[in-house]
Tab-separated table of C-alpha atoms and ligand atoms in Angstrom:
chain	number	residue	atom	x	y	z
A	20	UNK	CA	37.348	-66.143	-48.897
A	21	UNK	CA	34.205	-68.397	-49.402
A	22	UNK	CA	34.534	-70.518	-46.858
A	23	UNK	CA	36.585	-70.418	-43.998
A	24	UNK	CA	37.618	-74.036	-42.465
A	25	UNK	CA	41.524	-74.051	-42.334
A	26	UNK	CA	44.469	-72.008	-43.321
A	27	UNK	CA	43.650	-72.629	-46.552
A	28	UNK	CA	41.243	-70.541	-47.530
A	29	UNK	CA	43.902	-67.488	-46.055
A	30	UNK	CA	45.340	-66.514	-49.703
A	31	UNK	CA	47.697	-63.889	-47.874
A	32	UNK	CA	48.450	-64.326	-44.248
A	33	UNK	CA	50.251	-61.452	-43.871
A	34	UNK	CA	47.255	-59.129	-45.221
A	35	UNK	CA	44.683	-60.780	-42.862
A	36	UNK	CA	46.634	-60.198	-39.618
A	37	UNK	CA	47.126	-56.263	-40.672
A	38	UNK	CA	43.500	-56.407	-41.382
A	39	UNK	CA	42.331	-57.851	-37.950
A	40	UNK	CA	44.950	-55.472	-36.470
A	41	UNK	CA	43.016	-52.706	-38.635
A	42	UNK	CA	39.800	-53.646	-36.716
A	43	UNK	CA	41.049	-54.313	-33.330
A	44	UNK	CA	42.134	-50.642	-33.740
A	45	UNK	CA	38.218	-49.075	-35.569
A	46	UNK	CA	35.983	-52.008	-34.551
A	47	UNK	CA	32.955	-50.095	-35.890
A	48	UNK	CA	33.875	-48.943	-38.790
A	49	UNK	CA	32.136	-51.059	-41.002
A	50	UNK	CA	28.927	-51.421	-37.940
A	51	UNK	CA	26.583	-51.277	-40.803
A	52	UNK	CA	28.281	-53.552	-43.383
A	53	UNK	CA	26.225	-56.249	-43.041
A	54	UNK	CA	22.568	-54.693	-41.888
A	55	UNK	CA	19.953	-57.221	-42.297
A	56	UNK	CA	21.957	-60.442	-42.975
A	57	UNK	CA	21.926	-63.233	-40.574
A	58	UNK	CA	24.616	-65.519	-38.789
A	59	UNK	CA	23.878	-68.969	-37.446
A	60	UNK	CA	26.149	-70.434	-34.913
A	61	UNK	CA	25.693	-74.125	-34.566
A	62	UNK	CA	27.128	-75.772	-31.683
A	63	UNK	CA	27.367	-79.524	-31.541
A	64	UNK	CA	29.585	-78.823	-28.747
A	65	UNK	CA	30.149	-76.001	-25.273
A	66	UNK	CA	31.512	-73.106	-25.746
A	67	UNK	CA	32.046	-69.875	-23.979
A	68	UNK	CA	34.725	-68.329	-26.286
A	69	UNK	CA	33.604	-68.593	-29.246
A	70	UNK	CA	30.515	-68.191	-29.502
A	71	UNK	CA	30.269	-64.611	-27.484
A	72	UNK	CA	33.518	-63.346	-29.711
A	73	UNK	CA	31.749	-64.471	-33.048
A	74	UNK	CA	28.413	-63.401	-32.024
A	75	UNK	CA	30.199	-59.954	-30.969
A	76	UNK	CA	31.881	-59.917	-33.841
A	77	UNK	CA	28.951	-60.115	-35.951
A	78	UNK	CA	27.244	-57.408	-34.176
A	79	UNK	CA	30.290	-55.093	-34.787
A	80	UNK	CA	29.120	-55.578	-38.589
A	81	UNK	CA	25.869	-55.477	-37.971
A	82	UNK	CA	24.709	-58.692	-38.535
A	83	UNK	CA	21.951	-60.594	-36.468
A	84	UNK	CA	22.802	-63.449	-34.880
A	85	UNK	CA	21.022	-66.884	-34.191
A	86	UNK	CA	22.786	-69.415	-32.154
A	87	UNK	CA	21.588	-73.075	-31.533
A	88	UNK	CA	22.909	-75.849	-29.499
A	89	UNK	CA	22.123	-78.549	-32.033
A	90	UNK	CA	23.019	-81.567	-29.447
A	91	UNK	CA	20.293	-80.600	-26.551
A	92	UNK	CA	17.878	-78.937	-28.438
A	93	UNK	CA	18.103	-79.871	-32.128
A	94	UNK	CA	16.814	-83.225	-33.535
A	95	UNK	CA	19.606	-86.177	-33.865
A	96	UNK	CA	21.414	-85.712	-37.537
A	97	UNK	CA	21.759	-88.769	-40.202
A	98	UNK	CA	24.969	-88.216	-41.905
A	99	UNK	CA	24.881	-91.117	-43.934
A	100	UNK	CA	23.811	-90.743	-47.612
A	101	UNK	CA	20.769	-93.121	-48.423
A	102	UNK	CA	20.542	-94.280	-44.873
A	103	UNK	CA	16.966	-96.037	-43.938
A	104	UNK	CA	16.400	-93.772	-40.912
A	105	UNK	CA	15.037	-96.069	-38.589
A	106	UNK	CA	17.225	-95.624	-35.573
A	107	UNK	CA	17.739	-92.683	-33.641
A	108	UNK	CA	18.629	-90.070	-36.045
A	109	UNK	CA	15.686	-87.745	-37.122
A	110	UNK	CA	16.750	-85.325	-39.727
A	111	UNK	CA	18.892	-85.700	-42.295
A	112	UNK	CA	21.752	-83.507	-43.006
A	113	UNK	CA	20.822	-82.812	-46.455
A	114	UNK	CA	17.700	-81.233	-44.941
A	115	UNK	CA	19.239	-79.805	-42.032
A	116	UNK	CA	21.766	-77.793	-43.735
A	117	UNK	CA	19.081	-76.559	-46.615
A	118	UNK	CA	16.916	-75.237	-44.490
A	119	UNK	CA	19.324	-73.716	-42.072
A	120	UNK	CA	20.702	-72.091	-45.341
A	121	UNK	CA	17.658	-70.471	-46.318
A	122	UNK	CA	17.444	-68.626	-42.736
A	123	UNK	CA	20.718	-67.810	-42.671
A	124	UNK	CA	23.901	-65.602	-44.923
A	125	UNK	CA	26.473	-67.485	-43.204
A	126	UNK	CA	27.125	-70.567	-40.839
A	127	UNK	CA	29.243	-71.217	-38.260
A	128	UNK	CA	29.923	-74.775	-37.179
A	129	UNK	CA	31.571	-76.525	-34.139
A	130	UNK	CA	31.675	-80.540	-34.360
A	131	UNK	CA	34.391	-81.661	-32.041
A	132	UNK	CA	36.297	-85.480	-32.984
A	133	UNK	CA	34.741	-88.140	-31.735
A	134	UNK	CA	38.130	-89.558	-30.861
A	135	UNK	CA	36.783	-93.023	-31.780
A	136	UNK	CA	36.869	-92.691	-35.714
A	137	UNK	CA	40.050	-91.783	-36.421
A	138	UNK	CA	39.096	-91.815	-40.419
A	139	UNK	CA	35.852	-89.894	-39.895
A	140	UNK	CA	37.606	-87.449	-37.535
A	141	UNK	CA	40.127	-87.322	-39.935
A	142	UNK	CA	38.125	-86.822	-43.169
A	143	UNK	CA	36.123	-83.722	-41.177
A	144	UNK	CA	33.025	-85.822	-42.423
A	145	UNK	CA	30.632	-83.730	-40.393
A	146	UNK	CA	31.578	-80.556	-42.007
A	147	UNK	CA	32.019	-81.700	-44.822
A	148	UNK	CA	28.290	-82.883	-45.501
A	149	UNK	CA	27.601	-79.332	-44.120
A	150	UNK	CA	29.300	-77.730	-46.397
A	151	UNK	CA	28.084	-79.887	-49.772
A	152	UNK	CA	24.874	-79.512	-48.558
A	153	UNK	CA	24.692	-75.592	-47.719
A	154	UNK	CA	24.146	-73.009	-49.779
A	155	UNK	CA	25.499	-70.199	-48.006
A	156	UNK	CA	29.165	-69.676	-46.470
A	157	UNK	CA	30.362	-72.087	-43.792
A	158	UNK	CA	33.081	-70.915	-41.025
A	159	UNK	CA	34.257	-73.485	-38.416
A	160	UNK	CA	34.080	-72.657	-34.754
A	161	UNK	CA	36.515	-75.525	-34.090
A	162	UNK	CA	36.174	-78.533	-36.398
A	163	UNK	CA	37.340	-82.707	-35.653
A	164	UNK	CA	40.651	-81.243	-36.903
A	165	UNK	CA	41.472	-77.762	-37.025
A	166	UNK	CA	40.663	-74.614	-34.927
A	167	UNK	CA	41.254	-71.931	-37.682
A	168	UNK	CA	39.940	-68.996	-35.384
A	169	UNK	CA	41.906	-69.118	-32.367
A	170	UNK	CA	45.184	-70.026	-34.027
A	171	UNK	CA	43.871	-66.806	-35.810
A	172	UNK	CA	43.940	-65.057	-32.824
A	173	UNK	CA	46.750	-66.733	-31.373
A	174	UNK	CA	48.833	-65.356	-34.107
A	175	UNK	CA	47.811	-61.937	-33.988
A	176	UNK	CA	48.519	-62.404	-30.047
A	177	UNK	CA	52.190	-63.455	-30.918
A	178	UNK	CA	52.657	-60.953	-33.686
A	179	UNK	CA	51.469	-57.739	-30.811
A	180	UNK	CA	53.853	-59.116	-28.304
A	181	UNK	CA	57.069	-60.282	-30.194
A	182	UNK	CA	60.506	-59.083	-29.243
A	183	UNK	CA	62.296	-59.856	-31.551
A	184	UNK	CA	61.731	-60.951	-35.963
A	185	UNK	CA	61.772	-64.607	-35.811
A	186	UNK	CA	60.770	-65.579	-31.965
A	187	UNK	CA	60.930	-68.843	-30.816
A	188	UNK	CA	57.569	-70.821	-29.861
A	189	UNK	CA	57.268	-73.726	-28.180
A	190	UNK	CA	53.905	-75.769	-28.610
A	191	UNK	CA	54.009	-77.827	-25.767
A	192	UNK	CA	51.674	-80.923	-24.728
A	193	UNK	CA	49.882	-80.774	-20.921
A	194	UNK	CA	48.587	-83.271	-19.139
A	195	UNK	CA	44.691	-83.539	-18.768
A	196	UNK	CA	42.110	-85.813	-17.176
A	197	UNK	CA	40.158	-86.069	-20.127
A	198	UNK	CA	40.242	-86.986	-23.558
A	199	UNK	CA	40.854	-83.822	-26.016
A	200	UNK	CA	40.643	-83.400	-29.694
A	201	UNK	CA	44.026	-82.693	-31.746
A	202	UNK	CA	42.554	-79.968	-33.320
A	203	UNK	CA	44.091	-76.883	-31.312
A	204	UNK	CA	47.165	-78.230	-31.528
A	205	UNK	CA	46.712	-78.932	-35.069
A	206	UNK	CA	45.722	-75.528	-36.304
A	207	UNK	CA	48.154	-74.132	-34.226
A	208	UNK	CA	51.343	-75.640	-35.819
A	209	UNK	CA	49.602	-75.080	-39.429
A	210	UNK	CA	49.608	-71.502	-38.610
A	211	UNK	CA	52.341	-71.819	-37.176
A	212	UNK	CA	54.298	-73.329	-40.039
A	213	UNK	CA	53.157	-70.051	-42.196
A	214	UNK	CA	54.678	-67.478	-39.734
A	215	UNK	CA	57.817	-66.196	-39.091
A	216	UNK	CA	58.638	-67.959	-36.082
A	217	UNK	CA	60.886	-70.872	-35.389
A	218	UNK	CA	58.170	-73.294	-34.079
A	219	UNK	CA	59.083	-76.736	-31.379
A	220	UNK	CA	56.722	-78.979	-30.261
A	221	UNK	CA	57.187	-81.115	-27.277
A	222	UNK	CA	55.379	-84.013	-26.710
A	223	UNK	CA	55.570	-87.100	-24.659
A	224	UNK	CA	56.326	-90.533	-26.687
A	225	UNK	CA	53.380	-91.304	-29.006
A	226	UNK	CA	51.561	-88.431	-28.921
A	227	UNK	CA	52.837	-87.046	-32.265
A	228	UNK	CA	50.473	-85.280	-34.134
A	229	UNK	CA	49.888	-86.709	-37.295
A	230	UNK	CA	52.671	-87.096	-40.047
A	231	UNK	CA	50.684	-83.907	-42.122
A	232	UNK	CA	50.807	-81.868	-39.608
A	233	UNK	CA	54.393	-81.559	-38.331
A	234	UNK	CA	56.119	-82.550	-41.167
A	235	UNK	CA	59.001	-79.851	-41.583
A	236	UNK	CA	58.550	-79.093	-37.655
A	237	UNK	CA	61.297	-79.957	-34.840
A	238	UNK	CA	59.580	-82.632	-32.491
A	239	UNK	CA	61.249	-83.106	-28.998
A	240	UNK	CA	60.572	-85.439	-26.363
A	241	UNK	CA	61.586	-83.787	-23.542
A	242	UNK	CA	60.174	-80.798	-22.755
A	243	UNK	CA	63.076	-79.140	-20.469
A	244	UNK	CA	65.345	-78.963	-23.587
A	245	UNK	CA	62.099	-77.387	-25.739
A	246	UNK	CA	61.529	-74.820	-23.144
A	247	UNK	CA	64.939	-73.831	-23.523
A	248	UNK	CA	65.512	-70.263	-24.706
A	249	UNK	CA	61.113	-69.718	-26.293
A	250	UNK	CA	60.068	-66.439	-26.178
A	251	UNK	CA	56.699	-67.891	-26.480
A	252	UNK	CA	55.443	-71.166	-24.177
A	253	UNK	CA	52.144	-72.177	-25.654
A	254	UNK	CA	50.543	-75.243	-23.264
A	255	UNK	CA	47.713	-77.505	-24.736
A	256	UNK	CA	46.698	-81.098	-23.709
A	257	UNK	CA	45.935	-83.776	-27.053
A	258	UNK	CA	45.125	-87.491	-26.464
A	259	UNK	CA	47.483	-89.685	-28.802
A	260	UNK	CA	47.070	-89.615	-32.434
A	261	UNK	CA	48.615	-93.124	-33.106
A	262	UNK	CA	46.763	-95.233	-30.297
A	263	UNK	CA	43.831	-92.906	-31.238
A	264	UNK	CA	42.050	-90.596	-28.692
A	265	UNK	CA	43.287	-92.758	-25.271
A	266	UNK	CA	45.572	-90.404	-22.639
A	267	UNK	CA	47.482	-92.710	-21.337
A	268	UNK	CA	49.247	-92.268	-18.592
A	269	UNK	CA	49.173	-88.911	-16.584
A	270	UNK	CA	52.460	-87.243	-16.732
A	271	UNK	CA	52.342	-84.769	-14.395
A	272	UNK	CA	55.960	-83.913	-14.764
A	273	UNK	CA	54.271	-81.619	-17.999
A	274	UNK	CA	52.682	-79.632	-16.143
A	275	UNK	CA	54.102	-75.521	-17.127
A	276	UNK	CA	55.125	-74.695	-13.904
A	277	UNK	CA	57.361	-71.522	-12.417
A	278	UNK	CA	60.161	-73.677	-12.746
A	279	UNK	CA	59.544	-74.755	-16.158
A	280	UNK	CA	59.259	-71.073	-17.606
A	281	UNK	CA	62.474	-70.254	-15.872
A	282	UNK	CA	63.635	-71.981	-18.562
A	283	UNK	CA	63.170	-69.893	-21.245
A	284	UNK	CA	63.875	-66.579	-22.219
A	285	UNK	CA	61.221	-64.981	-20.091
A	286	UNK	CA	58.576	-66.192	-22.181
A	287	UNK	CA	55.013	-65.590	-22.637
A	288	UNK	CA	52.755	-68.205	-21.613
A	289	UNK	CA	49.416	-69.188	-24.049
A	290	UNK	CA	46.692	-70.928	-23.728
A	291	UNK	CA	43.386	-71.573	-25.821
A	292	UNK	CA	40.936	-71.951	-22.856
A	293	UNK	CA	39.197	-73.103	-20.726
A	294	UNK	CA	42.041	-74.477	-18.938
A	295	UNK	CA	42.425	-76.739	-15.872
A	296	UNK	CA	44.298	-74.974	-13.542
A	297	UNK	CA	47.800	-76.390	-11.478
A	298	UNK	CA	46.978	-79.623	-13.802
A	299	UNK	CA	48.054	-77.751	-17.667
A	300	UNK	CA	49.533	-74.812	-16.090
A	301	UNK	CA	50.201	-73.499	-12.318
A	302	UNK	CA	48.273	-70.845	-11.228
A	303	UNK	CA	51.474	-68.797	-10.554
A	304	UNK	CA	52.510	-68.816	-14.233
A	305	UNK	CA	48.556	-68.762	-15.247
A	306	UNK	CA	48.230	-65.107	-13.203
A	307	UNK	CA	51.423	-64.152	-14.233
A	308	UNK	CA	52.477	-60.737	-15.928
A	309	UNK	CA	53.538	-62.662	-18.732
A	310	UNK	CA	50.675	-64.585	-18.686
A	311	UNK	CA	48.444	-64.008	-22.189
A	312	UNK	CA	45.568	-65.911	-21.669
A	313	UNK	CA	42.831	-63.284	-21.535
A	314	UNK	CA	44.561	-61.306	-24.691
A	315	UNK	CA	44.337	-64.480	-26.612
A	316	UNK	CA	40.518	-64.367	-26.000
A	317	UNK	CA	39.778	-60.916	-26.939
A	318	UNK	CA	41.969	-61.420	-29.784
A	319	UNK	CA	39.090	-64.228	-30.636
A	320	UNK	CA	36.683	-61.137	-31.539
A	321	UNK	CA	38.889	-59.324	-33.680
A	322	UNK	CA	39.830	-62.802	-35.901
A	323	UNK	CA	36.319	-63.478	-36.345
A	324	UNK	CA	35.219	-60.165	-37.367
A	325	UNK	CA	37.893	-60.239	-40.293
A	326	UNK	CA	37.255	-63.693	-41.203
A	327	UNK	CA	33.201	-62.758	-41.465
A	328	UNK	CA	34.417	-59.325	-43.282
A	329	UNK	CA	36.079	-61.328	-45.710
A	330	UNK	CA	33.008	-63.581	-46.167
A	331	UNK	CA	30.887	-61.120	-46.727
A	332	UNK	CA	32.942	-59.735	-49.363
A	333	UNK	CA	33.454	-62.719	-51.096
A	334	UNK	CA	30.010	-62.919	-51.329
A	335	UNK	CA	29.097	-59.443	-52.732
A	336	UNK	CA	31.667	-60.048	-55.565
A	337	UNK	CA	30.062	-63.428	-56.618
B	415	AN0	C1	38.443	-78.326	-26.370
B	415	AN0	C2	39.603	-78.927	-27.150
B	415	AN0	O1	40.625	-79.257	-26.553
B	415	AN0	O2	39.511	-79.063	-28.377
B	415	AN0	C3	38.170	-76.927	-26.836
B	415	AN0	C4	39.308	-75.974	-26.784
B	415	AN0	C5	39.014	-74.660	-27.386
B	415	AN0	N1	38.748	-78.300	-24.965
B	415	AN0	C6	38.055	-78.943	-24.054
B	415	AN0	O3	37.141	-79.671	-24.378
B	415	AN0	C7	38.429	-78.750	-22.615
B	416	CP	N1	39.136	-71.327	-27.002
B	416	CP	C1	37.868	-71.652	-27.289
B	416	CP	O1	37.497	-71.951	-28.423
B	416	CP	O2	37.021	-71.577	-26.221
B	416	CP	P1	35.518	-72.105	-26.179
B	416	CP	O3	35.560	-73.596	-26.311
B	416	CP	O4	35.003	-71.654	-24.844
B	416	CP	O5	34.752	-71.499	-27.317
């Protein structure tokens, strides 16, 4: 694995969830792998999540960690190649990601969408540059697209509490105040797509994902009939793809409530956090037995510790 951005860089799926089961089960047995190299964990964006799991992870290995909040206390970055800096962007990528190279073995990055460029969203410009301009290994901590970690995670959570071979999991939309990026939702299905699960997602009228995304997947417009039989309710908010990054208006009648979940087939209820609670999900289903919020997040650890295993032997090979 050399760098680890979306599900594919995963060259056996199968492998890396026994592995991160492997390490949930000894999580210091390799606590002196990687003594004296450093990770950096930029954040463009809040996070509780991930960056304690990854910066837990890393300890596990033995790494040293260095964490910075490049929106409050780095300088503004120029993306733009050849731009006359003149405005209010100080550093240049190119420079930015050097440097931070030099200091650092690997780099994390979280860049949330902008949800007004669709194409630069899209194109995952910002990590991108990163990446052509590092010379180290680059992990995302939840990109403009894609959240490869916590679907991570959110697979190994399905695969410890499955019933049955092939359950059923719905990926169902939420309402939410605020505009949110894609990307969960995104990752989720791509993972998703590669497990052995028979995946629905319900969605209101125009907030399909996008075409590359769900092609192959069931898409249903009404959520009772999704909920129907899942062994495994998974609730995230998204603001429309097609009339890109607006919410529209607030459909409350998504909301997971009790009555929803009676629904299904007594099933599990997900979420990625932070969540708004009684607008996404009601607190009854939320503090729930079969609620799986909180082993979703520890799972978070156990992900990025494999995923930074497998950089680290990528590395040593090369
Ligand atoms: C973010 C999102 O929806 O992408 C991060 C989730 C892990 N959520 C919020 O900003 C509330
Ligand atoms: N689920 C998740 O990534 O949480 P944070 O945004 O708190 O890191």
């Amino acid at each position: 694995m050399k760098n680890f951005t979306s599900i594919k860089d995963v060259t056996d799926l199968i492998q890396l969830v026994n592995q991160a089961k492997a390490i949930k089960l000894d999580p210091f047995a390799d606590k002196s792998l990687a003594k004296n190299k450093t990770l950096g964990l930029l954040f463009f964006n809040p996070s509780l999540r991930t960056r304690l799991s990854t910066q837990k992870a890393a300890t596990n290995l033995g790494m040293n960690v260095m964490v910075m909040n490049l929106n409050n206390d780095g300088w503004t970055i120029e993306m733009e190649d050849g731009a006359i800096m003149n405005q209010g962007s100080q550093e240049h990528i190119k420079e930015a990601a050097g440097v931070i190279s030099q200091y650092c073995d690997i780099i994390g990055i979280r860049s949330f969408a902008s949800l007004k460029d669709k194409k630069q969203d899209y194109n995952e410009t910002l990590l991108n540059k990163f990446i052509k301009n590092a010379t180290v290994p680059v992990f995302s901590l939840e990109s403009a697209t894609l959240h490869p970690l916590q679907s991570f995670a959110d697979l190994l959570t399905i695969e410890e509490h499955k019933q049955k071979a092939r359950p059923k999991v719905v990926l169902t939309w939420a309402p939410h105040p605020k505009a949110l990026p894609q990307a969960v939702a995104n990752s989720f299905v791509e993972w998703m797509k590669e497990a052995e699960v028979e995946l629905v997602i319900a969605n209101p009228e125009n907030f399909d994902l996008a075409d590359e995304f769900t092609e192959g997947v069931e898409i249903c417009h009404n959520q009772d009939e999704a909920l129907k039989d899942a062994d495994f309710v998974y609730a995230k908010n998204w603001s429309s793809f097609t009339d890109y990054g607006k919410i529209g208006q607030v459909q409350d009648s998504w909301t997971i409530t009790k009555d929803k979940m009676a629904l299904t087939n007594e099933a599990k209820f997900m979420h990625c956090l932070p969540v708004r609670r009684n607008v996404v999900v009601t607190d009854e289903v939320i503090d729930s037995e079969n609620s799986l919020v909180l082993q979703q997040a520890n799972n978070r650890t156990f992900a990025a510790q494999t995923v930074l295993l497998n950089l680290i032997k990528h590395e040593e090979k090369a």
